[in-house]
Tab-separated table of C-alpha atoms (C1' of nucleotides) in Angstrom:
chain	number	residue	atom	x	y	z
N	442	MET	CA	147.124	37.618	65.412
N	443	ALA	CA	146.584	37.597	61.669
N	444	ASP	CA	146.742	41.027	60.124
N	445	ILE	CA	145.206	41.903	56.797
N	446	SER	CA	148.223	40.958	54.745
N	447	THR	CA	148.348	37.498	56.320
N	448	ARG	CA	144.678	37.156	55.642
N	449	LYS	CA	145.256	37.692	51.955
N	450	VAL	CA	148.299	35.524	51.668
N	451	ASN	CA	147.275	32.581	53.773
N	452	PRO	CA	143.580	32.127	54.374
N	453	LEU	CA	144.171	28.676	55.870
N	454	PHE	CA	146.187	30.154	58.684
N	455	LEU	CA	143.275	32.312	59.664
N	456	ARG	CA	140.954	29.375	59.695
N	457	GLU	CA	143.345	27.387	61.839
N	458	GLU	CA	143.700	30.314	64.211
N	459	GLU	CA	139.947	30.721	64.336
N	460	LEU	CA	139.438	27.091	65.266
N	461	ARG	CA	142.129	27.139	67.910
N	462	GLN	CA	140.576	30.187	69.462
N	463	GLY	CA	137.342	28.244	69.584
N	464	ILE	CA	139.069	25.423	71.427
N	465	GLU	CA	140.552	27.833	73.906
N	466	LEU	CA	137.354	29.762	74.465
N	467	LEU	CA	135.696	26.504	75.388
N	468	PHE	CA	138.512	25.572	77.733
N	469	TYR	CA	138.668	28.890	79.573
N	470	ALA	CA	134.924	29.394	79.759
N	471	TYR	CA	134.318	25.941	81.150
N	472	ARG	CA	137.188	26.194	83.598
N	473	ASP	CA	135.865	29.441	85.057
N	474	PHE	CA	132.284	28.323	84.828
N	475	THR	CA	132.890	25.331	87.055
N	476	ALA	CA	135.218	27.259	89.333
N	477	VAL	CA	132.513	29.622	90.560
N	478	ALA	CA	130.474	26.719	91.933
N	479	ASP	CA	133.447	24.758	93.229
N	480	GLN	CA	134.069	27.240	95.996
N	481	MET	CA	130.603	26.699	97.354
N	482	LEU	CA	130.670	22.946	96.907
N	483	GLU	CA	133.709	22.732	99.130
N	484	GLN	CA	131.726	24.058	102.050
N	485	TYR	CA	129.463	21.021	101.772
N	486	ASN	CA	132.324	18.653	101.084
N	487	PHE	CA	130.838	17.977	97.697
N	488	GLY	CA	132.471	17.825	94.288
N	489	ARG	CA	131.395	18.683	90.791
N	490	ALA	CA	129.666	15.366	90.370
N	491	HIS	CA	127.317	16.275	93.215
N	492	HIS	CA	126.502	19.529	91.523
N	493	ARG	CA	125.751	17.830	88.247
N	494	VAL	CA	123.455	15.335	89.892
N	495	ILE	CA	121.628	18.053	91.792
N	496	TYR	CA	121.378	20.175	88.701
N	497	PHE	CA	119.937	17.535	86.433
N	498	VAL	CA	117.562	16.187	89.039
N	499	SER	CA	116.333	19.729	89.533
N	500	ARG	CA	115.843	20.080	85.814
N	501	ASN	CA	114.131	16.722	85.471
N	502	PRO	CA	112.110	16.008	88.589
N	503	GLY	CA	111.292	12.333	88.725
N	504	ILE	CA	114.197	11.318	86.513
N	505	THR	CA	115.274	7.689	86.730
N	506	VAL	CA	118.751	6.586	87.679
N	507	SER	CA	119.464	5.208	84.240
N	508	ASP	CA	118.363	8.382	82.489
N	509	LEU	CA	120.609	10.336	84.780
N	510	LEU	CA	123.459	7.998	83.918
N	511	SER	CA	122.907	8.554	80.225
N	512	ILE	CA	123.144	12.302	80.697
N	513	LEU	CA	126.221	12.289	82.884
N	514	LYS	CA	127.958	9.463	81.051
N	515	ILE	CA	129.697	8.142	84.124
N	516	THR	CA	129.566	4.660	85.583
N	517	LYS	CA	126.807	3.403	87.827
N	518	GLN	CA	129.253	3.021	90.646
N	519	SER	CA	130.422	6.611	90.406
N	520	LEU	CA	126.877	7.878	90.431
N	521	SER	CA	125.991	5.563	93.260
N	522	ARG	CA	128.529	7.018	95.630
N	523	VAL	CA	127.504	10.579	94.916
N	524	LEU	CA	123.794	9.895	94.831
N	525	GLY	CA	123.953	7.882	98.033
N	526	GLN	CA	125.536	10.806	99.850
N	527	LEU	CA	122.947	13.227	98.566
N	528	VAL	CA	120.100	10.954	99.613
N	529	ARG	CA	121.552	10.246	103.052
N	530	GLU	CA	122.120	13.942	103.679
N	531	GLY	CA	118.586	14.773	102.675
N	532	PHE	CA	119.116	16.667	99.427
N	533	ILE	CA	117.491	14.103	97.166
N	534	GLU	CA	114.457	11.907	97.600
N	535	GLN	CA	113.834	8.579	95.926
N	536	ARG	CA	110.356	7.330	95.184
N	537	THR	CA	109.363	4.068	93.598
N	538	GLY	CA	108.056	4.462	90.067
N	539	LEU	CA	104.313	4.030	89.681
N	540	GLN	CA	104.201	2.328	86.306
N	541	ASP	CA	107.488	0.534	86.785
N	542	ARG	CA	108.221	-0.252	90.395
N	543	ARG	CA	111.849	-1.145	89.700
N	544	GLN	CA	112.607	2.476	89.077
N	545	ARG	CA	113.696	4.938	91.720
N	546	LEU	CA	112.468	8.346	90.672
N	547	LEU	CA	114.677	11.153	91.893
N	548	THR	CA	113.534	14.557	93.066
N	549	LEU	CA	115.111	17.289	95.130
N	550	THR	CA	113.875	17.946	98.643
N	551	GLU	CA	113.314	21.524	99.768
N	552	LYS	CA	116.830	21.450	101.123
N	553	GLY	CA	118.073	20.168	97.793
N	554	GLU	CA	116.241	22.897	95.892
N	555	ALA	CA	117.832	25.498	98.117
N	556	LEU	CA	121.307	24.120	97.491
N	557	GLU	CA	120.645	23.938	93.776
N	558	ARG	CA	119.661	27.576	93.653
N	559	GLU	CA	122.683	28.580	95.647
N	560	LEU	CA	125.065	26.553	93.497
N	561	THR	CA	123.724	27.539	90.136
N	562	GLU	CA	123.206	31.181	91.021
N	563	LYS	CA	126.730	32.268	90.234
N	564	GLN	CA	126.842	30.282	87.040
N	565	ARG	CA	123.582	31.790	85.918
N	566	ALA	CA	124.920	35.235	86.741
N	567	LEU	CA	128.026	34.548	84.694
N	568	ILE	CA	126.006	33.538	81.658
N	569	ALA	CA	123.466	36.310	82.167
N	570	ALA	CA	126.221	38.914	82.164
N	571	ALA	CA	127.763	37.462	79.024
N	572	TYR	CA	124.370	37.330	77.297
N	573	ARG	CA	123.533	40.881	78.265
N	574	GLU	CA	126.885	42.177	77.131
N	575	ALA	CA	126.794	40.324	73.823
N	576	GLY	CA	123.217	41.054	72.878
N	577	ALA	CA	120.319	38.920	71.700
N	578	GLU	CA	121.661	38.352	68.226
N	579	SER	CA	124.980	37.043	69.504
N	580	VAL	CA	123.171	34.777	71.928
N	581	GLU	CA	121.343	33.230	69.010
N	582	GLY	CA	124.672	32.666	67.283
N	583	PHE	CA	126.128	31.179	70.426
N	584	ARG	CA	123.242	28.752	70.680
N	585	LYS	CA	123.570	27.721	67.064
N	586	VAL	CA	127.273	26.998	67.338
N	587	MET	CA	126.947	25.125	70.612
N	588	LEU	CA	124.082	23.023	69.324
N	589	GLY	CA	126.187	22.188	66.297
N	590	MET	CA	128.789	20.621	68.528
N	591	LEU	CA	126.366	18.238	70.173
N	592	GLY	CA	125.511	14.768	69.018
N	593	GLU	CA	122.057	13.966	67.699
N	594	GLU	CA	121.033	12.536	71.043
N	595	ASP	CA	121.843	15.597	73.096
N	596	ARG	CA	120.525	18.042	70.549
N	597	LYS	CA	117.100	16.570	71.115
N	598	ARG	CA	117.190	17.762	74.685
N	599	PHE	CA	116.880	21.318	73.456
N	600	GLY	CA	113.718	20.704	71.485
N	601	ASP	CA	110.225	20.909	72.962
N	602	ASP	CA	110.216	17.536	74.641
N	603	GLY	CA	110.653	18.787	78.173
N	604	PRO	CA	113.564	20.703	79.647
N	605	THR	CA	116.191	18.077	79.088
N	606	GLY	CA	114.390	16.129	76.431
N	607	LEU	CA	113.463	13.213	78.627
N	608	ARG	CA	109.966	11.953	78.640
N	609	GLN	CA	108.819	12.884	82.107
N	610	ARG	CA	107.470	10.208	84.331
N	611	ALA	CA	104.669	10.609	86.787
N	612	GLY	CA	105.639	9.818	90.316
Q	1418	MET	CA	108.685	24.251	78.394
Q	1419	ALA	CA	107.352	27.750	77.959
Q	1420	ASP	CA	104.519	27.993	75.528
Q	1421	ILE	CA	103.333	31.276	74.122
Q	1422	SER	CA	100.887	32.013	76.888
Q	1423	THR	CA	103.548	31.471	79.529
Q	1424	ARG	CA	105.814	33.732	77.566
Q	1425	LYS	CA	103.339	36.563	77.822
Q	1426	VAL	CA	102.469	36.041	81.415
Q	1427	ASN	CA	105.877	35.359	82.843
Q	1428	PRO	CA	108.825	36.761	80.928
Q	1429	LEU	CA	111.170	35.899	83.801
Q	1430	PHE	CA	110.514	32.228	83.310
Q	1431	LEU	CA	111.723	32.459	79.754
Q	1432	ARG	CA	114.879	34.188	80.851
Q	1433	GLU	CA	115.485	31.507	83.433
Q	1434	GLU	CA	114.950	28.832	80.805
Q	1435	GLU	CA	117.305	30.613	78.450
Q	1436	LEU	CA	120.049	30.748	81.057
Q	1437	ARG	CA	119.613	27.127	82.013
Q	1438	GLN	CA	119.876	26.121	78.410
Q	1439	GLY	CA	123.124	28.048	78.300
Q	1440	ILE	CA	124.432	26.103	81.278
Q	1441	GLU	CA	123.485	22.834	79.671
Q	1442	LEU	CA	124.902	23.704	76.275
Q	1443	LEU	CA	128.196	24.373	77.963
Q	1444	PHE	CA	128.049	21.107	79.858
Q	1445	TYR	CA	127.185	18.904	76.898
Q	1446	ALA	CA	129.523	20.622	74.475
Q	1447	TYR	CA	132.458	20.398	76.827
Q	1448	ARG	CA	131.712	16.817	77.743
Q	1449	ASP	CA	131.685	15.721	74.113
Q	1450	PHE	CA	134.541	17.975	73.196
Q	1451	THR	CA	136.881	16.336	75.671
Q	1452	ALA	CA	135.531	12.871	74.943
Q	1453	VAL	CA	136.745	12.844	71.343
Q	1454	ALA	CA	140.346	13.274	72.477
Q	1455	ASP	CA	140.081	10.986	75.484
Q	1456	GLN	CA	139.808	7.915	73.289
Q	1457	MET	CA	143.112	8.687	71.685
Q	1458	LEU	CA	144.824	9.676	74.916
Q	1459	GLU	CA	144.087	6.255	76.336
Q	1460	GLN	CA	146.246	4.636	73.703
Q	1461	TYR	CA	149.206	6.567	75.075
Q	1462	ASN	CA	148.198	6.044	78.683
Q	1463	PHE	CA	147.761	9.772	79.001
Q	1464	GLY	CA	144.965	11.798	80.566
Q	1465	ARG	CA	143.372	15.113	79.840
Q	1466	ALA	CA	146.050	16.955	81.741
Q	1467	HIS	CA	148.627	15.654	79.281
Q	1468	HIS	CA	146.569	16.925	76.411
Q	1469	ARG	CA	146.236	20.363	77.949
Q	1470	VAL	CA	149.950	20.615	78.535
Q	1471	ILE	CA	150.725	19.515	75.004
Q	1472	TYR	CA	148.139	21.871	73.600
Q	1473	PHE	CA	149.308	24.971	75.409
Q	1474	VAL	CA	152.968	24.261	74.842
Q	1475	SER	CA	152.174	23.893	71.168
Q	1476	ARG	CA	150.352	27.200	71.211
Q	1477	ASN	CA	153.088	28.962	73.157
Q	1478	PRO	CA	156.452	27.529	72.170
Q	1479	GLY	CA	159.030	28.476	74.766
Q	1480	ILE	CA	156.477	28.970	77.518
Q	1481	THR	CA	157.795	28.837	81.065
Q	1482	VAL	CA	156.576	26.399	83.670
Q	1483	SER	CA	155.014	29.133	85.762
Q	1484	ASP	CA	153.161	30.661	82.832
Q	1485	LEU	CA	151.819	27.225	82.018
Q	1486	LEU	CA	150.701	26.857	85.616
Q	1487	SER	CA	148.838	30.135	85.457
Q	1488	ILE	CA	146.939	28.978	82.396
Q	1489	LEU	CA	146.042	25.550	83.689
Q	1490	LYS	CA	145.426	26.650	87.262
Q	1491	ILE	CA	146.586	23.404	88.759
Q	1492	THR	CA	149.299	22.839	91.351
Q	1493	LYS	CA	152.974	22.611	90.586
Q	1494	GLN	CA	153.003	19.044	91.776
Q	1495	SER	CA	150.212	18.031	89.417
Q	1496	LEU	CA	151.919	19.635	86.477
Q	1497	SER	CA	155.231	18.131	87.488
Q	1498	ARG	CA	153.989	14.582	87.221
Q	1499	VAL	CA	152.424	15.129	83.831
Q	1500	LEU	CA	155.225	17.239	82.448
Q	1501	GLY	CA	157.858	14.824	83.681
Q	1502	GLN	CA	156.213	11.992	81.800
Q	1503	LEU	CA	155.968	14.004	78.610
Q	1504	VAL	CA	159.611	15.002	78.818
Q	1505	ARG	CA	160.844	11.499	79.608
Q	1506	GLU	CA	158.851	10.040	76.746
Q	1507	GLY	CA	160.219	12.592	74.326
Q	1508	PHE	CA	157.154	14.696	73.566
Q	1509	ILE	CA	158.394	17.875	75.206
Q	1510	GLU	CA	161.815	19.483	75.322
Q	1511	GLN	CA	163.112	21.773	78.034
Q	1512	ARG	CA	165.705	24.407	77.343
Q	1513	THR	CA	167.275	26.794	79.791
Q	1514	GLY	CA	166.126	30.378	79.364
Q	1515	LEU	CA	168.652	32.726	77.813
Q	1516	GLN	CA	167.880	35.889	79.742
Q	1517	ASP	CA	166.876	34.052	82.891
Q	1518	ARG	CA	168.673	30.774	83.343
Q	1519	ARG	CA	166.344	29.626	86.114
Q	1520	GLN	CA	163.600	29.151	83.592
Q	1521	ARG	CA	162.962	25.952	81.689
Q	1522	LEU	CA	161.403	26.903	78.378
Q	1523	LEU	CA	159.077	24.260	77.025
Q	1524	THR	CA	158.640	23.300	73.405
Q	1525	LEU	CA	157.234	20.288	71.618
Q	1526	THR	CA	159.557	17.888	69.859
Q	1527	GLU	CA	158.635	16.622	66.395
Q	1528	LYS	CA	157.049	13.650	68.117
Q	1529	GLY	CA	155.161	16.015	70.374
Q	1530	GLU	CA	153.915	18.082	67.450
Q	1531	ALA	CA	152.681	14.941	65.764
Q	1532	LEU	CA	150.762	13.886	68.861
Q	1533	GLU	CA	149.324	17.344	69.261
Q	1534	ARG	CA	148.014	17.349	65.719
Q	1535	GLU	CA	146.518	13.924	66.188
Q	1536	LEU	CA	144.865	14.818	69.474
Q	1537	THR	CA	143.458	18.163	68.468
Q	1538	GLU	CA	142.370	17.062	65.017
Q	1539	LYS	CA	139.028	15.677	66.110
Q	1540	GLN	CA	138.297	18.632	68.331
Q	1541	ARG	CA	139.103	21.006	65.519
Q	1542	ALA	CA	136.849	19.019	63.208
Q	1543	LEU	CA	134.037	19.210	65.757
Q	1544	ILE	CA	134.323	22.978	65.995
Q	1545	ALA	CA	134.827	23.388	62.266
Q	1546	ALA	CA	131.632	21.493	61.542
Q	1547	ALA	CA	129.691	23.563	64.059
Q	1548	TYR	CA	131.103	26.787	62.649
Q	1549	ARG	CA	130.318	25.793	59.104
Q	1550	GLU	CA	126.806	24.759	59.960
Q	1551	ALA	CA	126.082	27.876	61.983
Q	1552	GLY	CA	127.582	30.422	59.611
Q	1553	ALA	CA	130.009	33.289	60.044
Q	1554	GLU	CA	127.574	35.579	61.783
Q	1555	SER	CA	126.723	33.012	64.424
Q	1556	VAL	CA	130.398	32.330	64.980
Q	1557	GLU	CA	130.897	35.995	65.756
Q	1558	GLY	CA	128.050	35.797	68.268
Q	1559	PHE	CA	129.520	32.670	69.783
Q	1560	ARG	CA	132.854	34.394	70.240
Q	1561	LYS	CA	131.257	37.416	71.838
Q	1562	VAL	CA	129.306	35.388	74.360
Q	1563	MET	CA	132.234	33.162	75.245
Q	1564	LEU	CA	134.579	36.108	75.667
Q	1565	GLY	CA	132.007	37.688	77.949
Q	1566	MET	CA	132.279	34.732	80.285
Q	1567	LEU	CA	136.014	35.046	80.733
Q	1568	GLY	CA	137.811	37.070	83.333
Q	1569	GLU	CA	139.834	40.113	82.380
Q	1570	GLU	CA	143.031	38.105	82.506
Q	1571	ASP	CA	141.960	35.422	80.072
Q	1572	ARG	CA	140.211	37.822	77.729
Q	1573	LYS	CA	143.582	39.387	77.066
Q	1574	ARG	CA	144.787	36.142	75.579
Q	1575	PHE	CA	142.472	36.729	72.645
Q	1576	GLY	CA	143.879	40.120	71.835
Q	1577	ASP	CA	146.885	40.697	69.595
Q	1578	ASP	CA	149.580	39.842	72.107
Q	1579	GLY	CA	150.496	36.446	70.726
Q	1580	PRO	CA	148.329	33.334	70.477
Q	1581	THR	CA	147.633	32.944	74.144
Q	1582	GLY	CA	148.469	36.445	75.246
Q	1583	LEU	CA	151.774	35.601	76.835
Q	1584	ARG	CA	154.788	37.638	76.017
Q	1585	GLN	CA	156.937	35.183	74.130
Q	1586	ARG	CA	160.437	34.539	75.309
Q	1587	ALA	CA	163.421	33.858	73.140
Q	1588	GLY	CA	164.988	30.470	73.758
M	1066	DT	C1'	108.018	-19.598	83.747
M	1067	DT	C1'	111.869	-17.141	82.276
M	1068	DA	C1'	114.859	-13.767	80.118
M	1069	DA	C1'	115.677	-9.130	80.475
M	1070	DT	C1'	115.724	-4.772	82.951
M	1071	DA	C1'	116.488	-1.208	86.827
M	1072	DT	C1'	118.823	-0.545	90.647
M	1073	DG	C1'	122.163	-1.194	94.098
M	1074	DT	C1'	126.269	-3.093	96.198
M	1075	DC	C1'	130.907	-5.430	97.049
M	1076	DA	C1'	135.911	-5.367	96.601
M	1077	DA	C1'	139.844	-3.882	94.575
M	1078	DT	C1'	142.091	-0.443	91.989
M	1079	DA	C1'	143.668	3.409	89.358
M	1080	DA	C1'	144.444	8.158	88.365
M	1081	DA	C1'	144.519	12.568	89.222
M	1082	DA	C1'	144.563	15.762	91.973
M	1083	DC	C1'	145.907	18.042	96.493
M	1084	DT	C1'	149.073	20.045	100.717
M	1085	DG	C1'	153.187	21.465	102.835
M	1086	DA	C1'	157.788	21.399	103.382
M	1087	DC	C1'	162.104	21.527	101.351
M	1088	DT	C1'	166.210	21.937	97.882
M	1089	DT	C1'	168.816	23.976	94.231
M	1090	DA	C1'	170.066	27.396	91.209
M	1091	DA	C1'	169.813	31.898	89.571
M	1092	DC	C1'	168.490	36.666	89.694
M	1093	DG	C1'	168.728	41.445	91.198
M	1094	DG	C1'	168.971	45.173	94.261
M	1095	DA	C1'	171.405	47.281	98.218
D	735	DT	C1'	179.439	40.593	97.596
D	736	DC	C1'	175.582	39.548	100.428
D	737	DC	C1'	170.793	38.420	100.752
D	738	DG	C1'	165.974	38.150	99.913
D	739	DT	C1'	163.221	36.558	96.186
D	740	DT	C1'	162.002	33.816	92.361
D	741	DA	C1'	161.767	29.546	89.118
D	742	DA	C1'	161.769	25.023	89.134
D	743	DG	C1'	161.760	20.513	90.954
D	744	DT	C1'	161.058	17.020	94.489
D	745	DC	C1'	159.540	14.211	98.686
D	746	DA	C1'	156.015	12.105	101.405
D	747	DG	C1'	151.519	11.491	102.481
D	748	DT	C1'	146.734	12.041	101.473
D	749	DT	C1'	142.206	12.739	99.254
D	750	DT	C1'	139.018	12.717	95.605
D	751	DT	C1'	137.040	10.760	91.880
D	752	DA	C1'	136.577	7.585	88.978
D	753	DT	C1'	137.170	2.934	87.227
D	754	DT	C1'	136.128	-2.532	86.492
D	755	DG	C1'	133.733	-6.728	87.152
D	756	DA	C1'	131.008	-9.554	89.601
D	757	DC	C1'	126.938	-10.243	91.867
D	758	DA	C1'	122.124	-9.639	94.330
D	759	DT	C1'	117.343	-8.216	94.346
D	760	DA	C1'	113.053	-6.975	92.747
D	761	DT	C1'	110.243	-6.324	88.904
D	762	DT	C1'	108.645	-6.425	84.266
D	763	DA	C1'	107.064	-8.415	80.088
D	764	DA	C1'	107.046	-11.925	76.581
DNA sequence: TTAATATGTCAATAAAACTGACTTAACGGA
DNA sequence: TCCGTTAAGTCAGTTTTATTGACATATTAA
């Protein structure tokens, strides 16, 4: 890594190194972050997509299919396969929207809630440990940097417009 | 979301919310982070795996196949397909190890370097913008939190033992 | 009434990964 | 020198995950 002399001579190298470390931190953290849930998902014959669906439905009870699609940014068909499984196996419940009866509002069943807790537990523990170790001030910095990487649309989700920034629907 | 009264009454809810926001920040940031390179990869008929291989070979010139496998944590067969393509199309060069002639040391060709720069450019810009916006102090916090999420093994890569913490081999 | 929307489904692919067994070449210690 | 181990590569078959594009149904809203 850059020592002090390098720092004086070539400040651009440091910057480049700093950015590349950022790239790698993101890669390693995400790889491990998903890995801790993957083990458990296997036991249910589910994949990461199932986890994501369960997670975001848990976070946004009564979310519509199209809102879920806009979060996950996958195709309708891909969601359909995963969602269909989860509904058939009793993890997710669909109810017809009250204002708009074309919508299918998604919520977790008790069974789904239980699986969600189980799946996310290890991930939460991983983040909790990192937060604790780093301290409150670092956590604030972490949040700032991460938010800075998001597009306008996603940044909104972290405002005060509900957990994931979707207008909640009654159901 | 937690309002002030909730905050007083139920501090655990806030903590839970904080952790979930961490999970989501990671999800959204990583999703967008990979997306900016995906567009470009398509033009070469490459996938994310190709990018990762190119990236880590660029970062660790002369890396061995097995060290690359231990970073990517994919199977030999998966790497083989991707690596084979990159070699055949002239992005990566293999040279026999000098000390250990069983090894195939990997380096990028000029063409490979060019592709790497092109691919990583947008990702670097994304991180650079976030860093700039957040400020140096926040960046330090970001690094601390991210490092805290890594396992012992990966944390070493961010020490002073070469870019990715692998002992470099001559070639 | 009619265009647009929300959802779901069909069929056919594509790609990206996996497993497990096996080969070849080279290393390194006994 | 012999032999077990390691590094790399390959074969065959399979699974997972996602894709595209077309189409059907019910519902909404102008």
